[in-house]
Coordinates of C-alpha atoms and ligand atoms in Angstrom, one line a residue:
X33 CA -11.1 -11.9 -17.4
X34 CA -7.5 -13.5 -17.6
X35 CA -6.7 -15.2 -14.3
X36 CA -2.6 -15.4 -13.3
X37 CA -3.4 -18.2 -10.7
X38 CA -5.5 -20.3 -12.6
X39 CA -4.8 -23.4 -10.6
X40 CA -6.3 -21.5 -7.3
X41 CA -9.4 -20.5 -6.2
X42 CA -10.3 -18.5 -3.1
X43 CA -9.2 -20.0 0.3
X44 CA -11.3 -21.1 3.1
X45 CA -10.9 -21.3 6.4
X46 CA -11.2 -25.0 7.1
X47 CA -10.3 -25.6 10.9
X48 CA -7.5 -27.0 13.1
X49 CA -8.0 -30.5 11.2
X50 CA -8.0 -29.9 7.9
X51 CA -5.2 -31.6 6.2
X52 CA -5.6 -29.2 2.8
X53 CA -2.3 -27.2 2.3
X54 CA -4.4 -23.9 0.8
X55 CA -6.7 -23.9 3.5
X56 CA -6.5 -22.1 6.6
X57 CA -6.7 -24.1 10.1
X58 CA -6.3 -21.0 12.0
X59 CA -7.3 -18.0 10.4
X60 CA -11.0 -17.6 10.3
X61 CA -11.6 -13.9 9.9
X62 CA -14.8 -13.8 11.1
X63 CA -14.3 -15.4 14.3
X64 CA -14.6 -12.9 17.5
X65 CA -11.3 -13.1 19.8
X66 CA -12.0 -10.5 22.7
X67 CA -14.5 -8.5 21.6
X68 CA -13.4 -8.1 17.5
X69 CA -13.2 -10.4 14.6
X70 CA -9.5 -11.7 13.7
X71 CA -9.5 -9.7 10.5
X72 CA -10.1 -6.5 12.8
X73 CA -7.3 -7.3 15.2
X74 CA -4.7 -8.9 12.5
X75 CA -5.0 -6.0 9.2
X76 CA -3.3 -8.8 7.4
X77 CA -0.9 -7.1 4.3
X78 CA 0.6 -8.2 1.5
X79 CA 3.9 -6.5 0.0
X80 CA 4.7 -5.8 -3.4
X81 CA 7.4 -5.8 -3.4
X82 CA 8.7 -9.5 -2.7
X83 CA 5.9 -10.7 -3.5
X84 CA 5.1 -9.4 -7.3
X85 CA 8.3 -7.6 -8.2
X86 CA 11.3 -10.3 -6.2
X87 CA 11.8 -13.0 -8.8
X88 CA 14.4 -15.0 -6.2
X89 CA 17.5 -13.2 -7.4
X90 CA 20.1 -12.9 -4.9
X91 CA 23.9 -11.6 -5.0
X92 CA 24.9 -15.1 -6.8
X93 CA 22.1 -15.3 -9.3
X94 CA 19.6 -13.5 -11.4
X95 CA 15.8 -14.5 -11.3
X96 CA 14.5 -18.3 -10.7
X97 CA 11.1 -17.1 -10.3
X98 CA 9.1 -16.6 -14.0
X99 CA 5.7 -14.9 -13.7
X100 CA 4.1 -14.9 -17.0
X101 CA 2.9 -11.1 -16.0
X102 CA 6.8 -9.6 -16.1
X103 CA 6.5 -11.2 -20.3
X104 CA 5.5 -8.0 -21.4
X105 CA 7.5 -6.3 -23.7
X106 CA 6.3 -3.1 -23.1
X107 CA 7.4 -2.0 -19.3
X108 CA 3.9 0.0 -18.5
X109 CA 2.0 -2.8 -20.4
X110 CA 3.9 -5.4 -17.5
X111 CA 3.5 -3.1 -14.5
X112 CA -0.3 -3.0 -15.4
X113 CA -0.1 -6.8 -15.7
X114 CA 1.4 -7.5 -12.3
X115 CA -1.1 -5.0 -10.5
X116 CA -4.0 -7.4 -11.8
X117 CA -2.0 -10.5 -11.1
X118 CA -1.6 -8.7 -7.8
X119 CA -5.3 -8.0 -7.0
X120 CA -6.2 -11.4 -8.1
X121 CA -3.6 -12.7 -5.5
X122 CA -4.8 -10.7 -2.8
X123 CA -8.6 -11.4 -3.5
X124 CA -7.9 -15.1 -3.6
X125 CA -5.9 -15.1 -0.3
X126 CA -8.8 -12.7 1.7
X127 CA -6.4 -10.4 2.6
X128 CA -7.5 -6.3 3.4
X129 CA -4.8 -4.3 2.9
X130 CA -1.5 -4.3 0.8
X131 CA 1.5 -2.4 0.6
X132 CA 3.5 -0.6 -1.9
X133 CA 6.9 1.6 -2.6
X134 CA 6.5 4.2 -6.0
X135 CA 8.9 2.2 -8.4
X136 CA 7.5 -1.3 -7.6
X137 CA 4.1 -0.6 -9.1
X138 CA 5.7 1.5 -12.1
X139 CA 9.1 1.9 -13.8
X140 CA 11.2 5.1 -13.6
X141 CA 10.8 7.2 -17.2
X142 CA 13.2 9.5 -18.2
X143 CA 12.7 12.1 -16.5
X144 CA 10.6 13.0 -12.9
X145 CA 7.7 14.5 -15.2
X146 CA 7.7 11.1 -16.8
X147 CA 8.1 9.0 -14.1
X148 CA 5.3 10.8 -12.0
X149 CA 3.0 10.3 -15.4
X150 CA 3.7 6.6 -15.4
X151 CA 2.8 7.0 -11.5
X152 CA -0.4 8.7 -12.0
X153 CA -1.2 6.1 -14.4
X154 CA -0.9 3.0 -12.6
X155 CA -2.9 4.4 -9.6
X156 CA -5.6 5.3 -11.7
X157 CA -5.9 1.7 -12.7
X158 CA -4.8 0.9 -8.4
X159 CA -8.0 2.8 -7.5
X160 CA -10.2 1.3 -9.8
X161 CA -8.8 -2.2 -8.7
X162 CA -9.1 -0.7 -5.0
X163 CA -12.8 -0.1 -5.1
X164 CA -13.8 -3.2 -7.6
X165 CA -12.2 -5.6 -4.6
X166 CA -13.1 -3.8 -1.0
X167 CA -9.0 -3.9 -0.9
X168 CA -7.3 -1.0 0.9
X169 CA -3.9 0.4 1.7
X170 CA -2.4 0.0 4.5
X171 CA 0.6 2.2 3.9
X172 CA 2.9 3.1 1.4
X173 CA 6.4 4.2 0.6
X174 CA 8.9 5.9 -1.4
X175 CA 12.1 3.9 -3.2
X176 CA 14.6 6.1 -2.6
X177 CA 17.4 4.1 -2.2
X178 CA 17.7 1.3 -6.0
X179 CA 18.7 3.7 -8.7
X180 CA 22.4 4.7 -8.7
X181 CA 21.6 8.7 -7.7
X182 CA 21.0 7.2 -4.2
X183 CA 24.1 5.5 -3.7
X184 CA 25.3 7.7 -1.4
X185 CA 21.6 8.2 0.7
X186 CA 18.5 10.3 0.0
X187 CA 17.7 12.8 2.6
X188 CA 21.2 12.1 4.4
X189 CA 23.4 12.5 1.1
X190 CA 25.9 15.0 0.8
X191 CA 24.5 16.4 -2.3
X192 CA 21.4 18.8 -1.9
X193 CA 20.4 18.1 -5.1
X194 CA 19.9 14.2 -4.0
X195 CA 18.0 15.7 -1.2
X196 CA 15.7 17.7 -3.5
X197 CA 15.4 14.7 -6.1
X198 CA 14.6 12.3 -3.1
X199 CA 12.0 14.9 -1.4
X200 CA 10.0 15.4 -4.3
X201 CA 9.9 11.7 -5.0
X202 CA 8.9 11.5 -1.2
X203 CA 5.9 14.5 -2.0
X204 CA 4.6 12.5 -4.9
X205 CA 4.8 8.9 -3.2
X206 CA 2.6 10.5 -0.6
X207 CA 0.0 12.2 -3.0
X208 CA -0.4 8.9 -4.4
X209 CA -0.7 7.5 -0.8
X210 CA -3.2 9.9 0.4
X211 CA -5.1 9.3 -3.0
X212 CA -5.4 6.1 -2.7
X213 CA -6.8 6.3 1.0
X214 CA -3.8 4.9 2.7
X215 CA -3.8 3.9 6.6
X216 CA -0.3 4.9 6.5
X217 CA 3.4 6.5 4.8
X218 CA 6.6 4.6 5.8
X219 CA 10.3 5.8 5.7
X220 CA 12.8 3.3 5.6
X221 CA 16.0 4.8 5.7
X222 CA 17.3 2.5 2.7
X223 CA 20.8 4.1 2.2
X224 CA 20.7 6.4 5.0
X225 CA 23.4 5.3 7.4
X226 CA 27.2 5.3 6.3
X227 CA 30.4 2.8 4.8
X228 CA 32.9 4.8 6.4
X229 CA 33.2 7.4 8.5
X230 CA 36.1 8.5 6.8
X231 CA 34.1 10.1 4.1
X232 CA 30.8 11.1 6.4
X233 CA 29.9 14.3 8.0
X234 CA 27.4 12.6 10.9
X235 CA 26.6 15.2 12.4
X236 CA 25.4 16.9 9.3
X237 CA 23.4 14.3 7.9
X238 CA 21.3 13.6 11.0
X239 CA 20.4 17.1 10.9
X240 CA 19.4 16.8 6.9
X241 CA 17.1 14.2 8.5
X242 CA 15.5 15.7 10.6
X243 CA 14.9 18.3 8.2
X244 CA 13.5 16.1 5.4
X245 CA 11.2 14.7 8.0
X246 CA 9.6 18.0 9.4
X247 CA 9.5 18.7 5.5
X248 CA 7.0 15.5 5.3
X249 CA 5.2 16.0 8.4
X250 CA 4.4 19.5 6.4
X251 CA 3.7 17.8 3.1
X252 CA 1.3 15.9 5.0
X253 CA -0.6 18.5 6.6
X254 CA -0.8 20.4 3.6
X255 CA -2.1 17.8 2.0
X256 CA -4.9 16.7 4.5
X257 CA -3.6 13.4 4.9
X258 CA -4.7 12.6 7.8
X259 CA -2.4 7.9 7.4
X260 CA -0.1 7.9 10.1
X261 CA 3.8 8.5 9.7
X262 CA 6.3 5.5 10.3
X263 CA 9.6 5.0 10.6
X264 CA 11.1 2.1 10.8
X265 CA 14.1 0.8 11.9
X266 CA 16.8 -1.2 10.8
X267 CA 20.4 -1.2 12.3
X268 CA 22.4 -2.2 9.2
X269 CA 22.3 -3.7 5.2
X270 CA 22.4 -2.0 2.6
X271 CA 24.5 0.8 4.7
X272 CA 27.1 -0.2 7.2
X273 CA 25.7 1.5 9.7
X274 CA 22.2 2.6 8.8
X275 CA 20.9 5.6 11.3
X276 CA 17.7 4.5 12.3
X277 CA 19.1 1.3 14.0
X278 CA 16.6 0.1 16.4
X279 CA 13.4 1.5 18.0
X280 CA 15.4 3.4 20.8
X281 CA 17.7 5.1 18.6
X282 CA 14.8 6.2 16.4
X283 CA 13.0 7.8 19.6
X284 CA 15.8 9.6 21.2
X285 CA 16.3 10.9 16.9
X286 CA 12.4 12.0 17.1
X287 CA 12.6 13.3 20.5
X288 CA 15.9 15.3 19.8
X289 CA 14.3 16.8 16.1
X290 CA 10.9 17.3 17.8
X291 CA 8.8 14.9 15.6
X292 CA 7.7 12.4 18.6
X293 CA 4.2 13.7 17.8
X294 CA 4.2 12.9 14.6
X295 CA 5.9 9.7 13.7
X296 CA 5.4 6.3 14.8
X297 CA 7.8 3.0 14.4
X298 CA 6.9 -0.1 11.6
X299 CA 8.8 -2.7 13.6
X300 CA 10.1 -5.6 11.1
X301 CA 10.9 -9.0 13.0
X302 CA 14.0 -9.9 10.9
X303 CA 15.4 -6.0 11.7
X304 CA 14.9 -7.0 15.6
X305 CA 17.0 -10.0 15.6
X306 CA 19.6 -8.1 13.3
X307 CA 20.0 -5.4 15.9
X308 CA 21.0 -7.9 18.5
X309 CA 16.9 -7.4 19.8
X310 CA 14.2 -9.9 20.0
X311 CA 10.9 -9.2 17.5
X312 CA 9.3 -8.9 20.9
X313 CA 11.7 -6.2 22.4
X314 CA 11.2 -4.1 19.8
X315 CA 7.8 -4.3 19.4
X316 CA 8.1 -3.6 23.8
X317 CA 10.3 -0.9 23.5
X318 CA 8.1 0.7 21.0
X319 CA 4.4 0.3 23.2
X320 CA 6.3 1.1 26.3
X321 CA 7.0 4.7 24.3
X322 CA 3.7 5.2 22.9
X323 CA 5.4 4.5 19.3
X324 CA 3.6 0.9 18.4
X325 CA 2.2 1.4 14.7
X326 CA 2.8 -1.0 12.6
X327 CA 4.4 -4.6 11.6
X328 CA 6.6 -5.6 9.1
X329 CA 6.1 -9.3 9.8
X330 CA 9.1 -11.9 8.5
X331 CA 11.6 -13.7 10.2
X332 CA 15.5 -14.2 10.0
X333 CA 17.8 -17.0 10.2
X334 CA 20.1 -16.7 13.5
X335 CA 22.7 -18.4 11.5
X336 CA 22.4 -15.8 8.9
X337 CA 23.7 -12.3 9.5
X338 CA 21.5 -10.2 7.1
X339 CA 18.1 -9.5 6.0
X340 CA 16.8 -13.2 4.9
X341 CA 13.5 -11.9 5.2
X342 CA 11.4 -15.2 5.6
X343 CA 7.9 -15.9 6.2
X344 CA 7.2 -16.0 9.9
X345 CA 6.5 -19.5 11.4
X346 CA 7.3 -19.6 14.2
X347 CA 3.8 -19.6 17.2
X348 CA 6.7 -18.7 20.0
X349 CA 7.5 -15.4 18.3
X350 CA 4.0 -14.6 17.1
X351 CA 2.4 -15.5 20.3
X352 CA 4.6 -13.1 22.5
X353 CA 4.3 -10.4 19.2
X354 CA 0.8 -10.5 19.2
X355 CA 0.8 -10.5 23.9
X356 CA 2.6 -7.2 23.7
X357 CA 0.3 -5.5 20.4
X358 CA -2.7 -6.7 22.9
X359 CA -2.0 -5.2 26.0
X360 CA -1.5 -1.5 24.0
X361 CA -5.2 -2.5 22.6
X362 CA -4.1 -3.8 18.9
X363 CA -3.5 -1.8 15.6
X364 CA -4.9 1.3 15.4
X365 CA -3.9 2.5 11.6
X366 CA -1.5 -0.2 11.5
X367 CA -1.3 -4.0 10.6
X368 CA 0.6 -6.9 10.0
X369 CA 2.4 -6.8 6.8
X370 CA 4.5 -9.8 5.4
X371 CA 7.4 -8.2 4.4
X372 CA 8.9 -11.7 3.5
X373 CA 10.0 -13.5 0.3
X374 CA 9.7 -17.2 -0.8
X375 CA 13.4 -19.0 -0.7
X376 CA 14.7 -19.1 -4.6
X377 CA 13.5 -22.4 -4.9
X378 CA 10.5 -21.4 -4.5
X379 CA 9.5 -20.8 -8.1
X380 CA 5.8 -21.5 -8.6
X381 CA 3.3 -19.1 -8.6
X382 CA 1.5 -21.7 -6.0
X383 CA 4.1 -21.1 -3.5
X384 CA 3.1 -17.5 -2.8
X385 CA -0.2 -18.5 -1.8
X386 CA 1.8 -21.1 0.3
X387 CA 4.1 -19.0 2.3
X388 CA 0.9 -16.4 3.2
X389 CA -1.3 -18.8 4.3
X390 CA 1.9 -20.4 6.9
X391 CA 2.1 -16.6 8.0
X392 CA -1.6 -16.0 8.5
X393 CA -2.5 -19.2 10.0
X394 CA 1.3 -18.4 12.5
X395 CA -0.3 -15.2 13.5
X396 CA -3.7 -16.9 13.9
X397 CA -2.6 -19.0 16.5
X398 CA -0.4 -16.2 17.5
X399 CA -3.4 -14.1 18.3
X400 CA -5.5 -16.9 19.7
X401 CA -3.0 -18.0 22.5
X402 CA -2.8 -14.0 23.4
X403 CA -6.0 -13.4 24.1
X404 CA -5.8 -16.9 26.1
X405 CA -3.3 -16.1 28.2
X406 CA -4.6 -12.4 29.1
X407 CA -8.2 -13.8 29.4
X408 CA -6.6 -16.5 32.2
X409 CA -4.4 -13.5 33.7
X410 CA -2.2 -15.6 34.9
X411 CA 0.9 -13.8 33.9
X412 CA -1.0 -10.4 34.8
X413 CA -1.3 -11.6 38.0
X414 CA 2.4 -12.4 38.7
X415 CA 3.6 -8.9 37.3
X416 CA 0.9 -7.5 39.6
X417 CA 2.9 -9.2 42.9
X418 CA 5.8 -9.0 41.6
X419 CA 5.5 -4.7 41.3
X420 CA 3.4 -5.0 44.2
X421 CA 5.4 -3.2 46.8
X422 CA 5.1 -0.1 44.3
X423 CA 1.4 0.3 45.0
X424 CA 2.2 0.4 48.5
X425 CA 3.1 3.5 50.5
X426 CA 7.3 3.8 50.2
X427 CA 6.3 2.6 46.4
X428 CA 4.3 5.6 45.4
X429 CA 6.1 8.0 47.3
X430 CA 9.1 7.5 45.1
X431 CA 7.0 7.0 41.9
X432 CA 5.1 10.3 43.2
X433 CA 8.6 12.2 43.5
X434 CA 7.7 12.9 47.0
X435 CA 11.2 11.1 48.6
X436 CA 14.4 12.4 48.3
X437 CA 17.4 9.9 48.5
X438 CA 17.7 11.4 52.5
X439 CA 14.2 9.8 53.3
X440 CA 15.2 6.8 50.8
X441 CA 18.4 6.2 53.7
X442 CA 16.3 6.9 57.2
X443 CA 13.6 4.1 55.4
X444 CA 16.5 1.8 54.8
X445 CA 18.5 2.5 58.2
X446 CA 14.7 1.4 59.5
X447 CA 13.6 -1.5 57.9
X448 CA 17.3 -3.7 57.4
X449 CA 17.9 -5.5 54.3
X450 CA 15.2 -5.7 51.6
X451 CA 13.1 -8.7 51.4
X452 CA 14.0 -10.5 48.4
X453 CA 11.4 -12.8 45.6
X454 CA 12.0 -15.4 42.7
X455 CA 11.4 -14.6 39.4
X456 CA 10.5 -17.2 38.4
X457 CA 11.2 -17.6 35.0
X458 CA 12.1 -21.0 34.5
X459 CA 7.7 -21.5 35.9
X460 CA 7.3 -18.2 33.3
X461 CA 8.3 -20.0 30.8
X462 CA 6.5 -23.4 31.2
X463 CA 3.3 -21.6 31.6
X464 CA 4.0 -20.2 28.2
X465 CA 4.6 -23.1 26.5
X466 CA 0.5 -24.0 28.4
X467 CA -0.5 -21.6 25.7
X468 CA 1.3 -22.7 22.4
Ligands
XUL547 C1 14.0 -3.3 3.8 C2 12.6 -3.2 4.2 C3 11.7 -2.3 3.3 C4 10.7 -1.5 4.0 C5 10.0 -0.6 3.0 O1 14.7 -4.1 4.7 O2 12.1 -3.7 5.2 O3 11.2 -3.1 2.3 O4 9.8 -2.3 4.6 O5 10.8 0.3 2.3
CO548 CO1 10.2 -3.8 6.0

């Protein structure tokens, strides 16, 4: 059979000590960390995106990037190409899961009927690649926001024919989805947010969302899939202002629409740090509301304003990413997908296996120094005495709703000023830095 990567083979794990650049010193999938292996705990993902279909172009500059799979001159003939170049990658690599949106894995025809053919095609070669390789889905996704119709949004546009176009496209994406066994559906809202408010009805197109999105939670029940439902937030690019900024605004949007039950959050690092949030806030805001699903997992530049979507590198980051996914008791249908590009230098086909194995070996050692510092419980410990007077009698009373502020004043006009504790970051943080 043709290979893409001819120049590699399968990686190993080879320890902390190894000083081979395509081998992993962290990752070893079948090592146990608290009771499962690291593949278990990690769901490691690769996109499709970036990774087969982004060529290094950027707003100054076509493609840098030349796969010998996009030669094709016929565009089915190429999109077949790429998903074997793509299965070879991910073999190669040992990841489980990957990730798709409709139009990266075929090209638009000239019509729906046509497109969903073209669809319907490629999958049937995706499944066959799927059960030849053990490789699943974690989740996939709709493009609704690339071809010109969608300038103006998909389920927020002000046209209801968009809305239509974008739902059925939304129907078939998850068909394909469910077909294909997937863990998981996410909806990025790529062009749903505004420019200006001067031609926007906000109002309005919140409530379109809302709609579209009980629409899908339908579509999915009709159709026995039984993935879970992401969203996942972004505060801004391509849109001005996109709608589903950060995790918070996404809940209170759930919570007003009534879809809390249904949905959970994808958090991406690099759309933290562009909301003016850490990766780690998020991903905290999220657990602490019973919405932790998934991971987009990149990094930005905090020189950069937008979406540089880099591989994550950084053990810090990972480290407290991977503390807080812990303590909710890891990924359920979720998992860690690199949602990341290589730089547009970056233009061997080498260099992909480079940038995975960096993010894999990152949230390796990510995962290792988690389960180190909640095995220790040091930190545990210190939250425990620092919330301590909560367990204790005025503590649950108020937790309990069993004081009114009346009783809150006699306590206080009774016991003086509170006694006051450190806390005792600046010790927080060295004992961190124990772990890394
Ligand atoms: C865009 C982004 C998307 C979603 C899937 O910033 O992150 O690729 O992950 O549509
Ligand atoms: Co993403």
């Amino acid at each position: 059979m043709h290979e893409y990567f001819p120049t590699v083979g399968k990686l190993k794990y080879e320890g902390p000590d190894s000083r081979n650049p395509l081998a992993f010193k962290h990752y070893n999938p079948e090592e146990r960390v608290l009771g499962k292996s690291m593949s278990e705990h990690l769901r490691f993902s690769v996109c499709y995106w970036h990774t087969f279909k982004g060529l290094g172009s950027d707003p100054f500059g076509g493609a840098t990037q030349i796969r010998e799979y996009e030669r094709a001159s016929d565009p089915m003939k190429g999109a077949e190409n790429a998903l074997r170049a793509a299965f070879e990658f991910f073999t190669k690599l040992g990841v489980d899961f990957w990730c798709f949106h409709d139009r990266d894995i075929a090209p638009e025809g000239d019509s729906l009927l046509e497109t969903n053919q073209r669809l319907d095609r490629i999958v049937d070669l995706a499944e066959r690649l799927q059960n030849d390789t053990g490789m699943k889905l974690l989740w996939g996704t709709t493009n609704a926001f690339s071809h010109r119709r969608f300038m103006a949004g998909a389920a927020t546009n002000p046209s209801p024919a968009v809305f239509a176009y974008a739902a059925s496209q939304v129907k078939k994406a998850m068909e394909v989805t469910h077909r294909l066994g997937g863990a998981g559906y996410v909806f990025w809202g790529g062009r749903e947010g505004y420019d200006t408010l001067l031609n926007t009805d906000m109002k309005r197109e919140l409530e379109h969302l809302g709609r579209f999105l009980h629409m899908a939670v339908e579509h999915r029940r009709a159709l026995g899939f039984e993935g879970a439902l992401y969203i996942e937030p972004k505060p801004k690019e391509p849109t001005k202002h996109q709608y589903d900024f950060d995790a918070g605004n996404c809940y209170a949007f759930l919570q007003k629409f009534g879809l809390l039950d249904h949905f959970k959050l994808n958090i991406e690092a690099n759309h933290a740090t562009l909301a003016g949030h850490t990766f780690q806030h998020e991903l905290a805001f999220a657990a602490a509301n019973g919405l932790l699903g998934s991971v987009d997992a990149n990094r930005g530049d905090l020189l950069l304003g937008w979406d540089t979507d880099q591989f994550p590198t950084d053990i810090r980051d990972a480290t407290l990413a991977m503390h807080t996914i812990l303590q909710v008791g890891g990924f359920t249908s979720g998992g860690l997908n690199f949602d990341a590009k290589l730089r547009r230098q970056s233009i061997d086909p080498v260099d992909l296996f480079h940038a995975h194995v960096g993010g894999m070996d990152t949230f390796a050692r990510g995962l290792k120094n988690a389960a180190a510092m909640i095995e220790d419980g040091e930190f545990a410990a210190f939250l425990g005495e620092r919330y301590a007077g909560w367990d204790g009698e005025l503590g649950k009373g108020i937790e309990a709703g069993e004081l009114t502020f009346a009783d809150l004043e006699a306590y206080t006009m009774g016991h003086g000023e509170p006694k006051l504790q450190s806390g005792r970051q600046e010790m927080l943080e060295n004992l961190l830095n124990r772990y890394l």
